[in-house]
Amino acid sequence: MILIRLFFEFFKAGLFAIGGGLATLPFLQEISQSTGWFTQQDLMDLIAISESTPGAIGVNAATYAGFHTFGLVGGVVATLGLIAPSVIIIILVSKVLEKFKESRLVEEIFYGLRPASTGLIAAAGFSVVLATLVNLNGLTSDPAGAFNWFGIVLALILYWAIKRWNRHPVLYIGASAVIGIGAGYLHLFG
């Protein structure tokens, strides 16, 4: 039963996450909240791992979440659920694309989808920043302690380094991973 639900939840994400990639993150948050299969911290780990591994973030995230939920079979089922809508839509669209290639209506529909995709990606980015750098529960008890100052400083340093040196993103991802691992060990053993 869990495999059917896993497929269905990721099928919905694949069907409605227009723009793919980061646009799937709001759907992953909803899956996390409605199923309890993974926590917000798991979701942050999922994003970090998906962003730092080759391949599409949505597919990597589905594989990770499915594996985390039900092992190897869960990873395969979640990934298939996520990509199935795209495959179905591509097959259907390819059948009628030639007929409607010059259609003004089709052009306007795709034009209208751009802001929706941009909004989903912006919302996902905002929620990642908020979840990573701010603890909303801590805002009432200790406003200064509600911020992840280490993360904020690291983000500012990375922003400055990217603007200053314009190196390949893998360099910054790797440096961030090393710094994050180091900080985690210092926090654990310090």
mmCIF file of C-alpha atoms in Angstrom:
data_model
loop_
_atom_site.group_PDB
_atom_site.id
_atom_site.type_symbol
_atom_site.label_atom_id
_atom_site.label_comp_id
_atom_site.label_asym_id
_atom_site.label_seq_id
_atom_site.Cartn_x
_atom_site.Cartn_y
_atom_site.Cartn_z
ATOM 1 C CA MET A 1 0.000 0.000 0.000
ATOM 2 C CA ILE A 2 2.808 2.431 0.845
ATOM 3 C CA LEU A 3 4.371 1.889 -2.601
ATOM 4 C CA ILE A 4 1.105 2.823 -4.324
ATOM 5 C CA ARG A 5 0.836 5.982 -2.232
ATOM 6 C CA LEU A 6 4.522 6.750 -2.842
ATOM 7 C CA PHE A 7 3.935 6.485 -6.596
ATOM 8 C CA PHE A 8 0.745 8.561 -6.434
ATOM 9 C CA GLU A 9 2.249 11.367 -4.293
ATOM 10 C CA PHE A 10 5.237 11.749 -6.621
ATOM 11 C CA PHE A 11 2.996 11.392 -9.680
ATOM 12 C CA LYS A 12 1.045 14.443 -8.431
ATOM 13 C CA ALA A 13 4.308 16.337 -7.896
ATOM 14 C CA GLY A 14 5.488 15.439 -11.393
ATOM 15 C CA LEU A 15 2.155 16.401 -12.903
ATOM 16 C CA PHE A 16 1.824 19.824 -11.297
ATOM 17 C CA ALA A 17 5.449 20.945 -10.772
ATOM 18 C CA ILE A 18 5.633 22.856 -14.027
ATOM 19 C CA GLY A 19 9.242 23.837 -14.568
ATOM 20 C CA GLY A 20 10.609 20.735 -12.844
ATOM 21 C CA GLY A 21 13.619 20.895 -10.561
ATOM 22 C CA LEU A 22 13.151 23.424 -7.802
ATOM 23 C CA ALA A 23 9.451 23.727 -8.673
ATOM 24 C CA THR A 24 9.005 20.266 -7.099
ATOM 25 C CA LEU A 25 10.119 21.513 -3.670
ATOM 26 C CA PRO A 26 6.737 22.912 -2.529
ATOM 27 C CA PHE A 27 5.230 19.540 -3.435
ATOM 28 C CA LEU A 28 7.948 17.738 -1.467
ATOM 29 C CA GLN A 29 7.156 19.936 1.538
ATOM 30 C CA GLU A 30 3.494 19.010 1.224
ATOM 31 C CA ILE A 31 4.390 15.303 0.947
ATOM 32 C CA SER A 32 6.568 15.631 4.047
ATOM 33 C CA GLN A 33 3.787 17.265 6.037
ATOM 34 C CA SER A 34 0.949 15.023 4.881
ATOM 35 C CA THR A 35 2.720 11.660 5.070
ATOM 36 C CA GLY A 36 5.442 12.058 7.699
ATOM 37 C CA TRP A 37 7.781 10.019 5.503
ATOM 38 C CA PHE A 38 10.564 12.542 6.051
ATOM 39 C CA THR A 39 11.088 15.586 8.254
ATOM 40 C CA GLN A 40 11.923 19.175 7.333
ATOM 41 C CA GLN A 41 15.557 18.423 8.202
ATOM 42 C CA ASP A 42 15.433 15.389 5.896
ATOM 43 C CA LEU A 43 14.049 17.709 3.211
ATOM 44 C CA MET A 44 16.945 20.130 3.695
ATOM 45 C CA ASP A 45 19.382 17.195 3.450
ATOM 46 C CA LEU A 46 17.516 15.973 0.376
ATOM 47 C CA ILE A 47 17.920 19.379 -1.290
ATOM 48 C CA ALA A 48 21.610 19.567 -0.420
ATOM 49 C CA ILE A 49 22.293 16.081 -1.752
ATOM 50 C CA SER A 50 20.129 16.580 -4.853
ATOM 51 C CA GLU A 51 21.790 19.891 -5.677
ATOM 52 C CA SER A 52 25.290 18.470 -5.301
ATOM 53 C CA THR A 53 24.787 15.300 -7.346
ATOM 54 C CA PRO A 54 24.531 15.048 -11.125
ATOM 55 C CA GLY A 55 21.078 14.932 -12.630
ATOM 56 C CA ALA A 56 17.794 16.731 -12.308
ATOM 57 C CA ILE A 57 17.043 17.876 -8.758
ATOM 58 C CA GLY A 58 13.432 16.678 -8.916
ATOM 59 C CA VAL A 59 14.448 13.166 -9.953
ATOM 60 C CA ASN A 60 17.279 13.082 -7.399
ATOM 61 C CA ALA A 61 14.911 14.319 -4.703
ATOM 62 C CA ALA A 62 12.250 11.735 -5.577
ATOM 63 C CA THR A 63 14.833 8.963 -5.551
ATOM 64 C CA TYR A 64 16.219 10.116 -2.200
ATOM 65 C CA ALA A 65 12.783 10.530 -0.606
ATOM 66 C CA GLY A 66 11.567 7.183 -1.951
ATOM 67 C CA PHE A 67 14.727 5.432 -0.765
ATOM 68 C CA HIS A 68 14.439 7.113 2.634
ATOM 69 C CA THR A 69 10.814 5.939 2.861
ATOM 70 C CA PHE A 70 10.950 2.379 1.487
ATOM 71 C CA GLY A 71 14.512 1.493 0.471
ATOM 72 C CA LEU A 72 15.645 0.739 -3.069
ATOM 73 C CA VAL A 73 12.178 -0.221 -4.294
ATOM 74 C CA GLY A 74 10.775 3.012 -2.831
ATOM 75 C CA GLY A 75 13.435 5.026 -4.652
ATOM 76 C CA VAL A 76 12.529 3.420 -7.968
ATOM 77 C CA VAL A 77 8.766 3.785 -7.403
ATOM 78 C CA ALA A 78 9.009 7.464 -6.374
ATOM 79 C CA THR A 79 11.244 8.254 -9.352
ATOM 80 C CA LEU A 80 8.889 6.496 -11.757
ATOM 81 C CA GLY A 81 5.959 8.341 -10.193
ATOM 82 C CA LEU A 82 7.688 11.689 -10.683
ATOM 83 C CA ILE A 83 8.690 11.141 -14.316
ATOM 84 C CA ALA A 84 5.536 9.301 -15.482
ATOM 85 C CA PRO A 85 3.456 12.481 -16.039
ATOM 86 C CA SER A 86 6.219 14.040 -18.139
ATOM 87 C CA VAL A 87 6.555 10.935 -20.268
ATOM 88 C CA ILE A 88 2.776 10.728 -20.777
ATOM 89 C CA ILE A 89 2.482 14.430 -21.575
ATOM 90 C CA ILE A 90 5.430 14.359 -23.990
ATOM 91 C CA ILE A 91 3.906 11.428 -25.857
ATOM 92 C CA LEU A 92 0.516 13.149 -26.069
ATOM 93 C CA VAL A 93 1.986 16.504 -27.047
ATOM 94 C CA SER A 94 4.204 14.985 -29.714
ATOM 95 C CA LYS A 95 1.119 13.431 -31.319
ATOM 96 C CA VAL A 96 -0.647 16.771 -31.688
ATOM 97 C CA LEU A 97 2.251 19.228 -31.742
ATOM 98 C CA GLU A 98 2.553 19.349 -35.497
ATOM 99 C CA LYS A 99 -1.135 20.205 -35.812
ATOM 100 C CA PHE A 100 -1.027 23.041 -33.263
ATOM 101 C CA LYS A 101 2.563 24.207 -33.757
ATOM 102 C CA GLU A 102 1.500 27.612 -35.078
ATOM 103 C CA SER A 103 -1.567 28.001 -32.854
ATOM 104 C CA ARG A 104 -1.817 31.340 -31.083
ATOM 105 C CA LEU A 105 -3.760 29.699 -28.237
ATOM 106 C CA VAL A 106 -0.981 27.164 -27.579
ATOM 107 C CA GLU A 107 1.594 29.955 -27.665
ATOM 108 C CA GLU A 108 -0.417 31.968 -25.136
ATOM 109 C CA ILE A 109 -0.853 28.951 -22.852
ATOM 110 C CA PHE A 110 2.910 28.407 -22.755
ATOM 111 C CA TYR A 111 3.396 32.126 -22.212
ATOM 112 C CA GLY A 112 1.044 31.920 -19.208
ATOM 113 C CA LEU A 113 2.885 28.939 -17.753
ATOM 114 C CA ARG A 114 6.162 30.878 -17.457
ATOM 115 C CA PRO A 115 5.084 33.054 -14.505
ATOM 116 C CA ALA A 116 3.543 30.036 -12.755
ATOM 117 C CA SER A 117 6.810 28.137 -13.093
ATOM 118 C CA THR A 118 8.792 31.173 -11.940
ATOM 119 C CA GLY A 119 6.493 31.589 -8.937
ATOM 120 C CA LEU A 120 6.879 27.935 -7.919
ATOM 121 C CA ILE A 121 10.669 28.169 -8.164
ATOM 122 C CA ALA A 122 10.738 31.467 -6.230
ATOM 123 C CA ALA A 123 8.492 30.020 -3.501
ATOM 124 C CA ALA A 124 10.733 26.968 -3.250
ATOM 125 C CA GLY A 125 13.846 29.119 -3.027
ATOM 126 C CA PHE A 126 12.284 31.330 -0.374
ATOM 127 C CA SER A 127 11.187 28.356 1.728
ATOM 128 C CA VAL A 128 14.674 26.790 1.483
ATOM 129 C CA VAL A 129 16.296 30.042 2.618
ATOM 130 C CA LEU A 130 13.770 30.419 5.417
ATOM 131 C CA ALA A 131 14.143 26.810 6.606
ATOM 132 C CA THR A 132 17.934 26.964 6.410
ATOM 133 C CA LEU A 133 18.635 30.374 7.899
ATOM 134 C CA VAL A 134 15.684 31.084 10.232
ATOM 135 C CA ASN A 135 14.006 29.104 13.012
ATOM 136 C CA LEU A 136 10.512 30.586 13.077
ATOM 137 C CA ASN A 137 9.738 28.891 16.408
ATOM 138 C CA GLY A 138 12.648 30.730 18.007
ATOM 139 C CA LEU A 139 11.474 34.172 16.891
ATOM 140 C CA THR A 140 9.201 34.590 19.912
ATOM 141 C CA SER A 141 11.504 33.301 22.655
ATOM 142 C CA ASP A 142 14.896 34.573 21.464
ATOM 143 C CA PRO A 143 14.763 36.689 18.303
ATOM 144 C CA ALA A 144 18.564 36.828 17.882
ATOM 145 C CA GLY A 145 18.886 33.092 18.450
ATOM 146 C CA ALA A 146 16.282 32.339 15.791
ATOM 147 C CA PHE A 147 18.796 33.001 13.031
ATOM 148 C CA ASN A 148 21.420 30.573 11.801
ATOM 149 C CA TRP A 149 24.241 33.117 11.925
ATOM 150 C CA PHE A 150 26.801 30.609 10.670
ATOM 151 C CA GLY A 151 24.633 29.893 7.616
ATOM 152 C CA ILE A 152 23.982 33.587 6.983
ATOM 153 C CA VAL A 153 27.706 34.433 7.161
ATOM 154 C CA LEU A 154 28.556 31.453 4.930
ATOM 155 C CA ALA A 155 25.906 32.523 2.381
ATOM 156 C CA LEU A 156 27.271 36.082 2.334
ATOM 157 C CA ILE A 157 30.851 34.853 1.934
ATOM 158 C CA LEU A 158 29.818 32.533 -0.897
ATOM 159 C CA TYR A 159 27.859 35.316 -2.572
ATOM 160 C CA TRP A 160 30.912 37.589 -2.351
ATOM 161 C CA ALA A 161 33.242 34.830 -3.622
ATOM 162 C CA ILE A 162 30.967 34.057 -6.578
ATOM 163 C CA LYS A 163 30.802 37.732 -7.548
ATOM 164 C CA ARG A 164 34.554 38.211 -7.042
ATOM 165 C CA TRP A 165 35.998 35.115 -8.731
ATOM 166 C CA ASN A 166 33.220 33.617 -10.908
ATOM 167 C CA ARG A 167 34.489 30.024 -10.702
ATOM 168 C CA HIS A 168 32.649 26.832 -11.553
ATOM 169 C CA PRO A 169 29.668 26.142 -9.205
ATOM 170 C CA VAL A 170 31.109 22.733 -8.263
ATOM 171 C CA LEU A 171 33.943 24.549 -6.471
ATOM 172 C CA TYR A 172 31.474 26.486 -4.304
ATOM 173 C CA ILE A 173 29.286 23.440 -3.677
ATOM 174 C CA GLY A 174 32.336 21.409 -2.635
ATOM 175 C CA ALA A 175 33.657 24.191 -0.396
ATOM 176 C CA SER A 176 30.235 24.553 1.234
ATOM 177 C CA ALA A 177 30.018 20.794 1.812
ATOM 178 C CA VAL A 178 33.461 20.718 3.444
ATOM 179 C CA ILE A 179 32.640 23.733 5.622
ATOM 180 C CA GLY A 180 29.236 22.261 6.575
ATOM 181 C CA ILE A 181 30.747 18.878 7.450
ATOM 182 C CA GLY A 182 33.486 20.572 9.447
ATOM 183 C CA ALA A 183 30.974 22.726 11.296
ATOM 184 C CA GLY A 184 28.839 19.658 11.996
ATOM 185 C CA TYR A 185 31.783 17.825 13.509
ATOM 186 C CA LEU A 186 32.768 20.841 15.565
ATOM 187 C CA HIS A 187 29.186 21.113 16.814
ATOM 188 C CA LEU A 188 29.049 17.405 17.652
ATOM 189 C CA PHE A 189 32.423 17.157 19.354
ATOM 190 C CA GLY A 190 32.972 20.774 20.391
#
